[in-house]
XYZ file of C-alpha atoms in Angstrom:
398
model
C 16.813 -229.333 -138.899
C 19.985 -226.724 -138.935
C 18.666 -224.689 -136.635
C 18.355 -227.212 -134.240
C 21.419 -228.675 -134.744
C 23.060 -225.117 -134.910
C 21.801 -224.659 -131.530
C 22.954 -227.844 -130.388
C 26.685 -228.015 -131.151
C 26.243 -224.273 -129.821
C 24.885 -225.511 -126.138
C 27.881 -228.374 -126.747
C 30.482 -225.830 -126.852
C 29.269 -223.876 -123.826
C 28.912 -226.834 -121.669
C 32.530 -227.405 -122.773
C 33.596 -223.913 -121.847
C 31.991 -224.363 -117.859
C 34.047 -227.914 -117.636
C 37.027 -226.072 -118.770
C 36.799 -223.558 -116.390
C 36.577 -226.113 -113.694
C 33.309 -224.629 -112.597
C 31.147 -227.425 -113.504
C 28.320 -228.191 -110.582
C 27.271 -231.809 -109.885
C 24.811 -232.920 -108.463
C 24.476 -235.496 -105.372
C 22.239 -238.128 -104.960
C 20.955 -238.439 -101.871
C 19.502 -241.879 -100.874
C 18.114 -240.486 -97.320
C 16.472 -237.809 -95.517
C 17.862 -234.310 -94.895
C 19.865 -233.807 -91.776
C 23.252 -234.068 -89.852
C 24.322 -237.368 -91.687
C 23.605 -239.071 -94.709
C 23.538 -242.046 -96.878
C 24.875 -240.561 -100.940
C 23.438 -243.257 -103.686
C 25.784 -245.482 -104.542
C 27.735 -245.145 -101.461
C 27.817 -246.318 -97.758
C 25.983 -244.304 -94.408
C 28.437 -241.898 -91.904
C 28.484 -238.454 -94.873
C 28.513 -235.553 -92.613
C 26.201 -232.568 -93.933
C 27.524 -229.563 -93.778
C 26.686 -227.684 -97.120
C 22.539 -227.871 -96.469
C 20.330 -224.886 -95.322
C 18.871 -227.202 -91.859
C 20.213 -224.839 -89.626
C 17.841 -225.603 -87.377
C 17.470 -229.408 -88.013
C 13.939 -229.121 -88.344
C 13.557 -230.629 -91.653
C 13.799 -234.161 -89.763
C 12.329 -232.979 -86.795
C 9.583 -235.592 -85.915
C 7.183 -233.103 -85.067
C 7.352 -230.839 -88.142
C 7.120 -234.268 -90.568
C 4.299 -235.309 -88.198
C 2.901 -232.227 -89.173
C 3.326 -232.612 -92.812
C 1.936 -235.577 -93.058
C -1.339 -234.351 -90.427
C -2.079 -231.821 -93.701
C -1.534 -234.230 -96.056
C -4.612 -236.502 -95.326
C -6.439 -233.788 -94.083
C -6.569 -231.221 -96.792
C -5.093 -233.450 -99.382
C -1.769 -233.735 -102.258
C -2.795 -230.215 -103.260
C -5.021 -227.144 -104.503
C -4.962 -227.131 -108.241
C -5.565 -223.852 -108.145
C -4.068 -220.397 -107.454
C -4.924 -218.529 -103.861
C -7.619 -215.943 -105.627
C -10.064 -218.769 -107.748
C -9.660 -221.573 -104.917
C -6.630 -222.243 -103.806
C -6.704 -220.907 -100.186
C -7.309 -223.585 -97.345
C -7.848 -222.232 -93.659
C -3.679 -223.801 -92.801
C -2.892 -221.196 -95.159
C -4.604 -218.040 -93.437
C -3.546 -219.170 -90.164
C 0.050 -219.746 -91.153
C 0.025 -216.538 -92.702
C -1.146 -214.716 -89.448
C 1.603 -216.947 -87.749
C 4.262 -215.705 -89.550
C 2.914 -211.985 -89.069
C 2.634 -212.605 -85.588
C 6.971 -214.092 -85.484
C 8.091 -210.868 -87.194
C 5.829 -208.492 -85.005
C 3.986 -207.035 -88.535
C 0.418 -206.415 -89.848
C -0.195 -209.253 -91.932
C 2.050 -211.453 -94.769
C 1.351 -213.075 -98.000
C 2.513 -216.320 -99.121
C 4.305 -218.161 -102.014
C 5.862 -220.652 -103.652
C 9.510 -219.913 -103.049
C 11.216 -216.498 -101.250
C 12.217 -216.481 -105.377
C 8.796 -215.460 -105.981
C 8.296 -212.934 -103.067
C 11.473 -211.212 -104.568
C 10.243 -211.334 -108.188
C 6.861 -209.879 -107.032
C 7.148 -207.216 -104.169
C 9.067 -204.324 -106.039
C 7.234 -204.540 -109.505
C 3.914 -204.309 -107.484
C 5.248 -201.688 -105.157
C 7.381 -198.946 -107.263
C 7.054 -196.831 -110.117
C 8.436 -194.744 -112.126
C 8.310 -192.306 -109.865
C 10.113 -194.189 -107.084
C 13.574 -195.469 -106.788
C 15.212 -198.509 -104.911
C 18.451 -198.553 -103.706
C 20.033 -202.488 -103.680
C 22.923 -203.559 -101.591
C 26.262 -205.118 -104.956
C 25.815 -207.975 -103.057
C 22.026 -208.851 -103.211
C 20.852 -212.285 -103.473
C 20.166 -213.366 -107.271
C 16.239 -212.694 -106.637
C 16.281 -209.265 -105.327
C 18.468 -208.429 -108.782
C 16.072 -210.303 -110.641
C 13.246 -208.424 -108.988
C 14.253 -205.205 -109.135
C 14.774 -205.729 -112.942
C 11.315 -206.498 -113.654
C 9.850 -202.687 -112.155
C 10.504 -200.020 -113.839
C 11.543 -197.983 -110.237
C 14.965 -195.320 -110.948
C 17.888 -198.371 -109.688
C 20.593 -197.123 -107.848
C 23.551 -200.135 -106.574
C 25.115 -199.101 -103.347
C 28.895 -200.862 -102.588
C 28.567 -204.103 -100.365
C 27.574 -202.892 -97.110
C 29.368 -199.367 -97.510
C 27.508 -196.779 -95.383
C 28.854 -194.093 -97.339
C 27.923 -194.499 -100.501
C 24.168 -195.684 -99.572
C 24.251 -191.665 -98.155
C 25.693 -190.545 -101.411
C 22.399 -192.817 -103.666
C 20.011 -191.458 -100.731
C 21.094 -187.776 -101.541
C 21.382 -188.457 -104.975
C 17.068 -190.421 -105.278
C 16.494 -187.542 -103.729
C 14.016 -186.130 -106.246
C 12.142 -189.482 -106.632
C 8.091 -189.629 -105.124
C 9.414 -193.022 -102.886
C 12.678 -194.170 -101.567
C 13.402 -197.834 -100.788
C 16.335 -199.702 -99.437
C 16.826 -203.539 -100.088
C 19.176 -205.579 -98.946
C 20.012 -209.017 -97.902
C 19.879 -209.075 -94.036
C 22.485 -212.053 -93.808
C 24.200 -212.283 -97.271
C 24.556 -215.993 -97.982
C 27.771 -216.536 -99.540
C 30.076 -214.106 -97.261
C 28.115 -215.091 -94.124
C 27.655 -211.590 -93.138
C 25.134 -209.376 -91.914
C 23.772 -205.862 -92.770
C 24.656 -202.946 -90.686
C 20.913 -201.944 -90.474
C 21.234 -199.591 -87.310
C 22.983 -198.004 -89.614
C 21.196 -198.304 -92.828
C 17.513 -197.681 -90.759
C 19.495 -194.227 -89.988
C 19.927 -192.744 -92.943
C 16.787 -194.290 -93.949
C 14.547 -192.017 -91.390
C 17.161 -188.889 -91.899
C 16.258 -189.437 -96.015
C 12.627 -190.488 -95.540
C 13.415 -193.963 -96.660
C 11.417 -197.148 -96.284
C 13.866 -200.135 -95.396
C 12.913 -203.329 -97.576
C 15.104 -207.240 -95.754
C 15.448 -210.395 -97.181
C 15.918 -212.551 -94.123
C 16.056 -215.964 -96.114
C 19.483 -216.911 -93.828
C 18.923 -215.016 -90.594
C 14.854 -216.040 -90.077
C 14.724 -218.512 -87.696
C 18.353 -218.372 -85.643
C 19.212 -214.570 -85.869
C 18.128 -212.666 -82.838
C 17.462 -213.735 -79.068
C 13.851 -215.145 -80.684
C 15.297 -216.129 -83.864
C 13.011 -213.638 -85.778
C 16.116 -211.847 -87.466
C 18.550 -209.348 -87.827
C 16.166 -206.717 -86.850
C 15.901 -208.190 -83.991
C 19.309 -208.915 -83.961
C 20.225 -205.335 -84.321
C 17.120 -203.782 -82.440
C 15.252 -202.413 -85.178
C 12.590 -204.395 -85.315
C 10.019 -201.095 -85.262
C 12.099 -199.485 -88.182
C 12.514 -202.026 -90.985
C 9.357 -201.644 -92.928
C 9.122 -205.322 -95.001
C 10.811 -208.377 -94.711
C 10.558 -211.038 -97.482
C 12.020 -214.669 -96.303
C 11.427 -218.503 -96.820
C 10.345 -221.532 -95.128
C 12.490 -223.434 -96.986
C 15.690 -223.375 -94.891
C 15.288 -223.053 -90.931
C 10.885 -223.180 -90.806
C 11.560 -227.130 -92.184
C 12.827 -226.742 -95.624
C 10.440 -227.745 -97.330
C 9.284 -224.652 -99.798
C 7.759 -221.659 -100.202
C 8.283 -218.212 -98.869
C 6.821 -215.108 -97.800
C 6.147 -210.906 -97.711
C 5.357 -209.409 -94.299
C 5.092 -204.965 -93.585
C 1.988 -203.962 -93.501
C -1.318 -204.864 -94.336
C -2.045 -202.645 -96.975
C 0.941 -203.657 -98.721
C -0.035 -207.247 -97.971
C -3.221 -205.891 -99.883
C -1.961 -204.511 -102.563
C 0.466 -207.864 -103.114
C -2.908 -209.682 -103.171
C -4.209 -207.854 -106.178
C -0.955 -207.613 -108.521
C 1.610 -209.463 -107.594
C 2.229 -212.251 -110.446
C 4.152 -214.792 -108.648
C 0.775 -214.534 -106.457
C -1.379 -214.664 -108.940
C -0.336 -217.301 -111.073
C 0.887 -219.932 -109.426
C -0.431 -222.562 -107.248
C -1.311 -222.589 -103.317
C 0.961 -224.039 -101.548
C 1.010 -227.982 -100.446
C -0.929 -228.665 -97.359
C 1.890 -230.860 -96.203
C 4.700 -227.959 -96.493
C 2.227 -225.226 -94.728
C 1.700 -228.105 -91.732
C 5.367 -228.503 -91.411
C 6.633 -224.654 -92.022
C 3.690 -224.179 -89.008
C 4.618 -226.270 -86.905
C 7.883 -225.362 -87.082
C 6.812 -221.156 -86.245
C 5.270 -222.659 -82.949
C 8.370 -224.886 -82.073
C 9.982 -221.471 -81.884
C 7.440 -219.163 -80.508
C 7.105 -221.786 -77.579
C 10.627 -222.008 -76.774
C 14.612 -220.007 -77.989
C 16.643 -222.743 -76.863
C 16.212 -223.792 -80.751
C 17.396 -220.958 -81.918
C 19.909 -220.206 -79.743
C 21.599 -223.738 -79.907
C 23.661 -223.584 -82.424
C 25.696 -220.020 -81.430
C 28.587 -222.511 -79.461
C 29.133 -225.093 -82.138
C 29.288 -222.079 -84.934
C 32.211 -220.462 -82.892
C 33.665 -223.699 -82.430
C 34.092 -224.016 -86.531
C 34.761 -220.906 -86.962
C 37.879 -220.307 -84.358
C 39.482 -224.085 -84.985
C 39.047 -222.966 -89.140
C 40.770 -219.905 -87.496
C 43.771 -221.608 -85.509
C 44.234 -224.365 -88.419
C 45.231 -221.493 -90.297
C 42.023 -220.911 -93.092
C 40.643 -217.476 -93.708
C 36.682 -217.566 -92.643
C 34.550 -214.601 -94.207
C 31.808 -212.998 -92.235
C 31.256 -213.525 -88.517
C 29.619 -215.155 -85.507
C 26.607 -216.527 -88.915
C 26.398 -220.852 -89.043
C 27.435 -219.819 -93.157
C 31.073 -219.835 -92.950
C 32.817 -219.578 -95.983
C 36.360 -221.737 -96.303
C 38.279 -218.473 -98.718
C 40.327 -220.582 -100.977
C 40.604 -217.927 -104.456
C 40.929 -220.449 -107.175
C 38.173 -222.415 -108.756
C 39.381 -225.477 -109.203
C 41.269 -225.683 -105.486
C 37.936 -225.052 -104.289
C 36.161 -228.143 -106.634
C 38.901 -230.886 -106.067
C 38.948 -229.921 -101.778
C 35.326 -230.437 -101.829
C 36.206 -233.454 -103.809
C 38.414 -234.807 -101.344
C 36.467 -234.192 -98.523
C 33.773 -236.442 -99.584
C 35.998 -239.220 -99.620
C 36.615 -237.930 -95.845
C 32.807 -238.483 -95.130
C 32.968 -234.801 -95.360
C 29.510 -233.344 -97.471
C 30.659 -230.056 -98.548
C 30.473 -228.355 -101.299
C 32.940 -225.418 -103.430
C 31.316 -222.236 -104.878
C 32.522 -220.249 -107.994
C 31.927 -218.151 -110.934
C 29.212 -217.030 -111.522
C 27.738 -218.440 -107.795
C 30.508 -215.930 -106.573
C 32.976 -213.226 -108.112
C 36.223 -214.301 -109.841
C 39.040 -214.830 -108.045
C 36.759 -215.446 -104.533
C 36.199 -218.970 -104.826
C 34.884 -220.657 -101.512
C 34.267 -223.897 -99.678
C 30.788 -222.921 -97.855
C 30.701 -224.750 -94.699
C 26.965 -224.447 -92.970
C 26.719 -225.554 -89.306
C 23.613 -226.952 -87.932
C 22.010 -226.831 -84.536
C 21.892 -230.707 -85.022
C 26.060 -231.477 -85.037
C 27.699 -232.488 -82.339
C 30.850 -231.453 -81.119
C 32.780 -234.309 -82.899
C 31.239 -233.839 -85.979
C 32.586 -230.279 -85.873
C 35.772 -232.072 -84.761
C 36.193 -234.375 -87.718
C 34.970 -231.715 -90.562
C 38.108 -229.452 -88.870
C 40.467 -232.165 -88.963
C 39.276 -233.188 -92.668
C 39.746 -229.778 -93.875
C 43.330 -229.376 -92.111
C 44.351 -233.073 -93.939
C 42.630 -231.989 -97.318
C 44.452 -228.024 -97.335
C 47.993 -229.403 -96.884
C 47.540 -231.620 -98.854
C 46.275 -228.866 -102.081
C 49.104 -226.466 -100.594
C 46.084 -224.156 -99.003
C 47.972 -224.703 -96.035
């Protein structure tokens, strides 16, 4: 009827506006497994992948794949249920214990994704008597999770400790104060000043929550994340992170922290209570990935030199790379159309990267986000730099 036709026209107009702004996001179809080299549907081999969160290369590690197959054969395709009804298997409990041990915390709880973990924690933990203080550039899932809770909300300027202190002073009237920040920020590759955050939290009797999705597995001497990297593991109360990036790359997320908090989340966290259990194959992947990391820190340490190689060569070529010492290496371009056309030209040269623009990043802050993996070779990195240099000159970015 008329309502459906009106809706269709409004949606088509909105989609045309997105195309006109140069911010349309196309999905390239991969016809091979995830890894440093890909085959895209409709094209030949030889595409070097620089835009996945596969930081340690474990998504195609033979032992990780074998663990998934074994879990699938032993425990089935899925549970067809949520955890508290009939969806908890021994492997779920084993993985939760392993996560807590890896992070040196009391307990852990699994979710379908870290987006769900972030959606489930603030509403369960905080009341109108409490306050949450959030970095303005926190991940969308943290922002959405905070919106769901009834706590008093404060937003401090990105990594600005003076502003955070002012907000903590203002929030002293509330019962509980929780500072929430990404450990490593996914769009800029910068790392939260956790030492300073924890000092302020101690000064103003607050708790610290960190999202470690872009840190777990590879930051810190043993890959335990930004709290290990910065020496504050005993001062961060709550960690949320993912199994879908460095830890196997399939899916899943978790919260780890004090046991009473984890127990409360099992009773009150809506994404946990109303979502199916993690599939056994996913659990098998993540469990094996954690085994590999806890057996040796060699994997976690293997990407530092490669990250430095890319950053230094790109800077020498004249590009501005945001962040510091993180395998997320945003090539800052500013203009959304420039980021889009450069990414397309990079693909023609065999380099798979993606342009990021509004609303994923602020207006005027468009960039191509390059992500280094432990399984990239030096030759892969050098080819990427050479292609960027050629394309950058072509489009006037250099």
